[in-house]
Amino acid sequence: MLRKIYDKAEKLLANRLLALIVLIAVLYCVLIGRVFVLQIVEGQSHRQDFTYKVQKTVKTSGTRGNIYDVNGKLLAYNKLVYTVNFQNDSAFQTLAKQNGTSESYEKNEVIYKVIKILERNGDSFINDIPIEYTGSGKLRFTETGSRLKKFKRDVFGIGSDTSDLSQSEKELRNKQLNATAEEVFQYLRDGTMGSSGTGKMFDIDKKYSKEDALKIMSVRYSAFLSRYSQYMKVTIANEINSKSIAEIKERSSELPGIDIDTKSIRVYNKSEAVSHIIGYTGTVNTDELETYNKGKKEEDKDYYSSDETVGKAGIEKQFEKYLHGDSGSKTLVVNNVGKIVETTKTVKSGTGNNITLSIDSDLQEYVYNLLEKKIAGIVLSKLTSSDSAGNDRENIMIPIKKVYYSFIGNSVIDLEDLNGNDATSYEKKMYKKIQRLEDAAIKTSKNLVLNEKKAYKDESDEKQAYSSYVYSLLSSKKILLSSSIDTTDKTYQRWKDEKISLSEFLRYAVNKEWIDISSLNINSKYNDTEEIMKALAAYVEDALIEADDFDMTVCEQSIMKGKLSGREVCLLLYEQGVLKKKGDSDYSALKSGSLNSYDFIRKKLKSLQITPAQLGMDPCSGSVVITDSKTGKVKALVSYPGYDSNRLSNGTDSGYYRQLANSASTPLYDQALKHKTAPGSTFKPLSALAGLNEKVITTSTVINCTGLYDKITPPAKCWKYPDRHGPRTVSTAIEASCNYFFYEVGYRLGNKSGSYSSKEGLKYLEKYATDLGLNKKSGIELDESSPQVSDETSVRSAIGQGRNSFTPSQISNYVTTLSNRGTVYNLSIMDKITDDNGKTIKKYGVKKVRQLHYDTKYWNAVQTGMRGVVNGNDSSVSSIFKGMKVKVAGKTGTAQENKKRPNHALFISYGPYEKPEITTTVVIPFGYTSSNAASTAKDIYEYYFANDKTKAKMEKNNKSVTETNVGTAGD
């Protein structure tokens, strides 16, 4: 039986058709089973994946090129760090549906958690929104001017074209542009004051404090700027530590949209000394995106994405196209919750080109520190314990109480932080005291509005300050309608002449309807003057309470009156971390009273623990330009004060930027390239060459200086007047810097046709300014102010007065021409640009503009005079250069800008005298006399020509300040 079954089975299996049918049947069953699993068991999951899985290509940033000095020393480079990133994707939509919340709610929750993780582990997050929360609970902007205006335009989406706007839309636009920090904050939090259709913006729940809401807002704002690229990541924090990395990874399931990645950040060496040359980087803004992407397509390798890092200032900005590395890309597959499930294609990003400068960074740093030391020495020499600056314009003193206030007025001490979460007990104590002083000042100000009878000029300095503040406040708030005031009105004129009180003027203004009473809290439709004045006083009281800067005015007046002591202010320097308590014996001595605050300030200035830049008092800035006489290459381009580029790159330190922007010493302003000054007597060699070449004088012409030049009205004085220089040739006139001699040269240039014409004289001065390279931008490859040759009075213009106005860089270009006897260059700070493999892309050679062919004896006469400035018996600065091994030639100069402030100090020079190698131009705004600039130049030459061992010693001693002995203003 079994045998039969076996034989039958064998026959069936031998049939190929049957075998095929069986195989198909088996496969069909497997297929049916698999379809059942896919459609029934896993159908929902696969349906979602199929529906939401998309492919997206995103840009990856290139690596920025390095910047080197002439000796190959790194000045700017990249450092790879760990970062925390936030991705604004569809994951939050899913969470919102699951939790019955909004997408914004889920984003804010995640961001808040990450911020707290970072803070708990000692890391900080990037805050690119220019609003900060102060210790007193207020919000304030950290930017001003055009940067603040642009921020508001970006926030509110305000365009420049208003032609299609209705009147109400224009009014809203204007209100938005004038929005306070509080109003911008509220708009971003919940959409208040937004245009139609704005919605709730970031919809940040009220459960978050104002301080935490601002932190969340900062991240959301960065993502908001990248809102058109859904898969673009926004960096929340740079350079995070291992603790933050571990916690974020551990909690990744509750932090959707957050990942940890690596990124290159910009690092700067010798940052402050080279800050104005190198600049800094930051995230690209909308205007920059539009500029850089003009004519490009998104797939282009040099197309900029919205999170790109770009140069914001200096070389970083000017050479963006060379430094910027080409973008790469990643093709991503993203699922329904926004998770990247696969990377299907990667195009590697490129590396930018490297830049080598002509700058010697060791020389640059030494000169920067030297300049700071010299300026500190001038300040020290002018410090006085008296409350008065004195009446001698040539010797304006610096009252110590002005120094105490400068720490507050210059934002070194932040009053708003005195009551912050991290405030010390001493800070809180001082906060309460200042509040009491402010309350008393408000009461005084209210009385000045209502009851004061005494004329403004007869009031105390304190009451004058409060009256002026209230007047400005009412004008800025448009309560006092400046446009309605009749400026010829006698009562108004009496107010301007300080002959009546603020109260009397405001009462008059009410009756003349110069006061907008619609903004005052007045109930009745018909009011008499007294009721309006009471309402105005109440308005002033409320406005002063809310004012951001009234407390600074109160502190200034309280310090001057002794209500706030120097000791109290100086101790705040320690409490706010400006000075370190640890290891500083001066702290305990100051606190105990054994060291008085005046001597304390002097000690700290001498050690440069307190700097002129922090004080922001005259002088607090300066510049030095050093060039190669034979090539026009710039070896040092120093602007003091500088800033730390590291704190402005990779996410701006908003508090630091606010301090820089508000500082009276203007550290963001390039003194060497932007500050324009009259050249003073440094212009005299030019006038000499003009006179010689135009044959109005010869090298042996003698002009007798009588001290008072009376060929013009009013007569012009020589600086020696009432004394005189007597007979002078062109060389000895340069040596003694005799104004009279060059007045006569200016007169003769205008008298070539036989009758004096100032216009004709100015024409010749302009011709030689152009010849010698002074009447043009210097050629340095950075932004620079335009020069101005004087167009008034050739007599005074010949000594560098009139309307002559040049930057230190332009004056440097001119002295370079003087040093090499007529070769005019375009100055340059560039050496070469190379690619990542070291191949030279562009070489910056010598930029010769023209060669002047003046008579050799003219050059001899001028250079002999300049040598006499340094070693002649009639020079006011020759004693400074005694004992120098290197022979130097130079010319002093002082320039008056403001009769109430010291003169600018200038010195131009070159050396060695016989075979010039370098030129040095020193300009110290409000530096009193040219001897201060000359002293700085002398130390530069000693360093430059020293051997390495001596240089090292000089660098070590470059932080010790010596009080300056201010010389005679002999120029």
mmCIF file of C-alpha atoms in Angstrom, residues 643-843:
data_model
loop_
_atom_site.group_PDB
_atom_site.id
_atom_site.type_symbol
_atom_site.label_atom_id
_atom_site.label_comp_id
_atom_site.label_asym_id
_atom_site.label_seq_id
_atom_site.Cartn_x
_atom_site.Cartn_y
_atom_site.Cartn_z
ATOM 1 C CA TYR A 643 37.357 95.867 21.468
ATOM 2 C CA ASP A 644 37.418 92.113 21.973
ATOM 3 C CA SER A 645 36.268 90.654 18.639
ATOM 4 C CA ASN A 646 35.758 87.271 20.306
ATOM 5 C CA ARG A 647 32.857 88.716 22.316
ATOM 6 C CA LEU A 648 31.124 90.080 19.221
ATOM 7 C CA SER A 649 31.530 86.997 17.011
ATOM 8 C CA ASN A 650 29.747 83.637 17.365
ATOM 9 C CA GLY A 651 26.687 85.251 18.938
ATOM 10 C CA THR A 652 26.944 88.842 20.136
ATOM 11 C CA ASP A 653 27.453 89.517 23.843
ATOM 12 C CA SER A 654 24.609 92.047 23.954
ATOM 13 C CA GLY A 655 25.644 93.635 27.249
ATOM 14 C CA TYR A 656 29.197 94.068 26.004
ATOM 15 C CA TYR A 657 28.014 95.570 22.724
ATOM 16 C CA ARG A 658 25.753 98.022 24.580
ATOM 17 C CA GLN A 659 28.697 99.131 26.718
ATOM 18 C CA LEU A 660 30.840 99.646 23.588
ATOM 19 C CA ALA A 661 28.087 101.528 21.769
ATOM 20 C CA ASN A 662 27.412 103.847 24.718
ATOM 21 C CA SER A 663 31.029 104.498 25.664
ATOM 22 C CA ALA A 664 32.273 108.075 25.330
ATOM 23 C CA SER A 665 35.629 106.675 24.185
ATOM 24 C CA THR A 666 33.915 105.211 21.056
ATOM 25 C CA PRO A 667 35.752 101.858 20.887
ATOM 26 C CA LEU A 668 33.716 100.771 17.837
ATOM 27 C CA TYR A 669 35.001 103.808 15.909
ATOM 28 C CA ASP A 670 38.217 103.431 13.912
ATOM 29 C CA GLN A 671 40.328 106.417 14.954
ATOM 30 C CA ALA A 672 43.002 105.819 12.304
ATOM 31 C CA LEU A 673 40.624 105.683 9.342
ATOM 32 C CA LYS A 674 37.531 107.600 10.397
ATOM 33 C CA HIS A 675 38.543 110.403 12.790
ATOM 34 C CA LYS A 676 39.167 113.630 10.881
ATOM 35 C CA THR A 677 41.231 116.426 12.345
ATOM 36 C CA ALA A 678 42.869 119.639 11.241
ATOM 37 C CA PRO A 679 46.525 118.746 10.590
ATOM 38 C CA GLY A 680 47.807 121.798 12.441
ATOM 39 C CA SER A 681 51.486 122.541 11.901
ATOM 40 C CA THR A 682 52.126 119.133 10.294
ATOM 41 C CA PHE A 683 50.767 120.920 7.206
ATOM 42 C CA LYS A 684 53.694 123.396 7.136
ATOM 43 C CA PRO A 685 56.103 121.198 5.120
ATOM 44 C CA LEU A 686 53.424 121.095 2.406
ATOM 45 C CA SER A 687 53.065 124.880 2.479
ATOM 46 C CA ALA A 688 56.857 125.164 2.297
ATOM 47 C CA LEU A 689 57.010 122.971 -0.818
ATOM 48 C CA ALA A 690 54.129 124.920 -2.366
ATOM 49 C CA GLY A 691 55.920 128.239 -1.720
ATOM 50 C CA LEU A 692 59.251 126.946 -3.021
ATOM 51 C CA ASN A 693 57.848 125.371 -6.176
ATOM 52 C CA GLU A 694 55.704 128.408 -6.955
ATOM 53 C CA LYS A 695 58.776 130.620 -6.434
ATOM 54 C CA VAL A 696 57.120 132.885 -3.829
ATOM 55 C CA ILE A 697 60.011 131.975 -1.498
ATOM 56 C CA THR A 698 63.451 130.443 -1.923
ATOM 57 C CA THR A 699 65.470 128.237 0.392
ATOM 58 C CA SER A 700 67.318 131.367 1.584
ATOM 59 C CA THR A 701 64.318 133.705 1.882
ATOM 60 C CA VAL A 702 64.226 135.345 5.307
ATOM 61 C CA ILE A 703 60.924 136.422 6.823
ATOM 62 C CA ASN A 704 60.956 138.353 10.081
ATOM 63 C CA CYS A 705 58.421 137.064 12.640
ATOM 64 C CA THR A 706 57.051 139.927 14.731
ATOM 65 C CA GLY A 707 54.516 137.697 16.500
ATOM 66 C CA LEU A 708 51.438 139.362 14.990
ATOM 67 C CA TYR A 709 50.638 139.022 11.291
ATOM 68 C CA ASP A 710 48.581 142.102 10.345
ATOM 69 C CA LYS A 711 48.264 141.834 6.551
ATOM 70 C CA ILE A 712 44.812 140.344 7.115
ATOM 71 C CA THR A 713 41.900 141.343 9.333
ATOM 72 C CA PRO A 714 41.644 140.315 12.056
ATOM 73 C CA PRO A 715 45.414 139.880 12.504
ATOM 74 C CA ALA A 716 46.718 136.331 12.910
ATOM 75 C CA LYS A 717 48.945 135.452 15.870
ATOM 76 C CA CYS A 718 52.044 133.314 15.900
ATOM 77 C CA TRP A 719 51.947 130.769 18.710
ATOM 78 C CA LYS A 720 54.945 132.628 20.171
ATOM 79 C CA TYR A 721 52.978 135.882 20.572
ATOM 80 C CA PRO A 722 53.390 138.216 22.446
ATOM 81 C CA ASP A 723 56.962 137.037 21.912
ATOM 82 C CA ARG A 724 58.433 136.617 18.403
ATOM 83 C CA HIS A 725 60.684 134.275 16.422
ATOM 84 C CA GLY A 726 62.534 136.994 14.540
ATOM 85 C CA PRO A 727 64.201 136.298 11.150
ATOM 86 C CA ARG A 728 63.503 132.817 9.757
ATOM 87 C CA THR A 729 64.344 130.811 6.646
ATOM 88 C CA VAL A 730 62.058 128.023 5.514
ATOM 89 C CA SER A 731 64.146 125.372 7.332
ATOM 90 C CA THR A 732 64.372 127.243 10.618
ATOM 91 C CA ALA A 733 60.694 128.206 10.352
ATOM 92 C CA ILE A 734 59.781 124.517 10.157
ATOM 93 C CA GLU A 735 62.094 123.758 13.098
ATOM 94 C CA ALA A 736 60.508 126.456 15.290
ATOM 95 C CA SER A 737 57.049 125.892 13.773
ATOM 96 C CA CYS A 738 56.750 129.629 13.162
ATOM 97 C CA ASN A 739 53.175 130.512 12.215
ATOM 98 C CA TYR A 740 54.147 133.978 11.009
ATOM 99 C CA PHE A 741 56.492 132.622 8.327
ATOM 100 C CA PHE A 742 53.814 130.372 6.873
ATOM 101 C CA TYR A 743 51.123 133.030 7.134
ATOM 102 C CA GLU A 744 53.325 135.011 4.775
ATOM 103 C CA VAL A 745 53.742 131.997 2.469
ATOM 104 C CA GLY A 746 49.955 131.609 2.318
ATOM 105 C CA TYR A 747 49.623 135.321 1.597
ATOM 106 C CA ARG A 748 52.225 135.259 -1.172
ATOM 107 C CA LEU A 749 50.572 132.246 -2.831
ATOM 108 C CA GLY A 750 47.390 134.311 -2.973
ATOM 109 C CA ASN A 751 49.286 137.335 -4.278
ATOM 110 C CA LYS A 752 51.048 135.786 -7.277
ATOM 111 C CA SER A 753 48.895 137.760 -9.707
ATOM 112 C CA GLY A 754 49.796 141.051 -8.067
ATOM 113 C CA SER A 755 46.826 141.476 -5.739
ATOM 114 C CA TYR A 756 45.977 139.223 -2.825
ATOM 115 C CA SER A 757 43.242 136.649 -3.420
ATOM 116 C CA SER A 758 42.591 134.029 -0.771
ATOM 117 C CA LYS A 759 40.927 131.892 -3.420
ATOM 118 C CA GLU A 760 44.098 131.890 -5.517
ATOM 119 C CA GLY A 761 46.224 130.936 -2.535
ATOM 120 C CA LEU A 762 43.855 128.092 -1.671
ATOM 121 C CA LYS A 763 44.103 126.823 -5.251
ATOM 122 C CA TYR A 764 47.876 126.378 -4.874
ATOM 123 C CA LEU A 765 47.558 124.730 -1.454
ATOM 124 C CA GLU A 766 45.032 122.275 -2.885
ATOM 125 C CA LYS A 767 47.341 121.566 -5.855
ATOM 126 C CA TYR A 768 50.228 120.548 -3.591
ATOM 127 C CA ALA A 769 47.971 118.660 -1.193
ATOM 128 C CA THR A 770 46.923 116.617 -4.225
ATOM 129 C CA ASP A 771 50.534 116.270 -5.443
ATOM 130 C CA LEU A 772 51.766 114.974 -2.085
ATOM 131 C CA GLY A 773 48.945 112.454 -1.651
ATOM 132 C CA LEU A 774 47.086 114.270 1.107
ATOM 133 C CA ASN A 775 43.987 115.159 -0.908
ATOM 134 C CA LYS A 776 42.819 111.569 -1.421
ATOM 135 C CA LYS A 777 41.901 108.518 0.577
ATOM 136 C CA SER A 778 45.019 106.713 1.728
ATOM 137 C CA GLY A 779 44.436 103.559 -0.307
ATOM 138 C CA ILE A 780 44.141 101.280 2.731
ATOM 139 C CA GLU A 781 41.682 98.522 1.886
ATOM 140 C CA LEU A 782 39.139 99.400 4.578
ATOM 141 C CA ASP A 783 36.364 101.991 4.966
ATOM 142 C CA GLU A 784 37.818 105.469 5.344
ATOM 143 C CA SER A 785 36.496 109.016 5.681
ATOM 144 C CA SER A 786 37.063 111.415 2.780
ATOM 145 C CA PRO A 787 39.677 114.188 3.107
ATOM 146 C CA GLN A 788 38.921 117.886 2.951
ATOM 147 C CA VAL A 789 41.362 120.572 1.842
ATOM 148 C CA SER A 790 40.573 123.997 3.243
ATOM 149 C CA ASP A 791 38.445 126.314 1.139
ATOM 150 C CA GLU A 792 38.701 129.405 3.343
ATOM 151 C CA THR A 793 41.481 131.926 4.077
ATOM 152 C CA SER A 794 44.753 130.848 2.486
ATOM 153 C CA VAL A 795 46.775 132.610 5.209
ATOM 154 C CA ARG A 796 45.415 130.511 8.075
ATOM 155 C CA SER A 797 45.060 127.405 5.901
ATOM 156 C CA ALA A 798 48.829 127.523 5.251
ATOM 157 C CA ILE A 799 49.473 126.562 8.898
ATOM 158 C CA GLY A 800 46.945 123.708 8.779
ATOM 159 C CA GLN A 801 43.954 125.643 10.099
ATOM 160 C CA GLY A 802 40.940 126.795 8.064
ATOM 161 C CA ARG A 803 38.815 123.854 6.970
ATOM 162 C CA ASN A 804 41.651 121.391 6.450
ATOM 163 C CA SER A 805 40.505 118.028 7.750
ATOM 164 C CA PHE A 806 42.207 114.657 7.276
ATOM 165 C CA THR A 807 42.320 111.224 8.852
ATOM 166 C CA PRO A 808 45.546 109.942 10.465
ATOM 167 C CA SER A 809 45.820 107.443 7.591
ATOM 168 C CA GLN A 810 45.757 110.283 5.050
ATOM 169 C CA ILE A 811 48.314 112.291 7.028
ATOM 170 C CA SER A 812 50.440 109.128 7.110
ATOM 171 C CA ASN A 813 50.246 108.834 3.336
ATOM 172 C CA TYR A 814 51.465 112.432 3.086
ATOM 173 C CA VAL A 815 54.435 111.934 5.440
ATOM 174 C CA THR A 816 55.381 108.776 3.531
ATOM 175 C CA THR A 817 55.726 110.990 0.443
ATOM 176 C CA LEU A 818 57.790 113.525 2.412
ATOM 177 C CA SER A 819 60.100 110.799 3.712
ATOM 178 C CA ASN A 820 60.966 109.308 0.308
ATOM 179 C CA ARG A 821 61.176 112.652 -1.499
ATOM 180 C CA GLY A 822 58.205 112.482 -3.779
ATOM 181 C CA THR A 823 57.073 108.909 -4.415
ATOM 182 C CA VAL A 824 53.330 108.928 -3.828
ATOM 183 C CA TYR A 825 51.773 105.569 -2.933
ATOM 184 C CA ASN A 826 48.380 104.184 -2.212
ATOM 185 C CA LEU A 827 48.964 102.712 1.224
ATOM 186 C CA SER A 828 48.079 99.047 1.685
ATOM 187 C CA ILE A 829 47.605 96.625 4.578
ATOM 188 C CA MET A 830 47.404 93.622 2.241
ATOM 189 C CA ASP A 831 50.202 91.224 1.306
ATOM 190 C CA LYS A 832 48.543 88.279 -0.432
ATOM 191 C CA ILE A 833 45.562 85.945 -0.692
ATOM 192 C CA THR A 834 46.205 82.196 -0.905
ATOM 193 C CA ASP A 835 43.996 79.160 -1.284
ATOM 194 C CA ASP A 836 43.739 76.262 1.140
ATOM 195 C CA ASN A 837 46.767 74.605 -0.468
ATOM 196 C CA GLY A 838 48.967 77.692 -0.179
ATOM 197 C CA LYS A 839 48.741 78.717 -3.828
ATOM 198 C CA THR A 840 48.747 82.498 -4.289
ATOM 199 C CA ILE A 841 45.424 83.729 -5.647
ATOM 200 C CA LYS A 842 46.265 87.421 -5.528
ATOM 201 C CA LYS A 843 49.431 89.287 -4.674
#
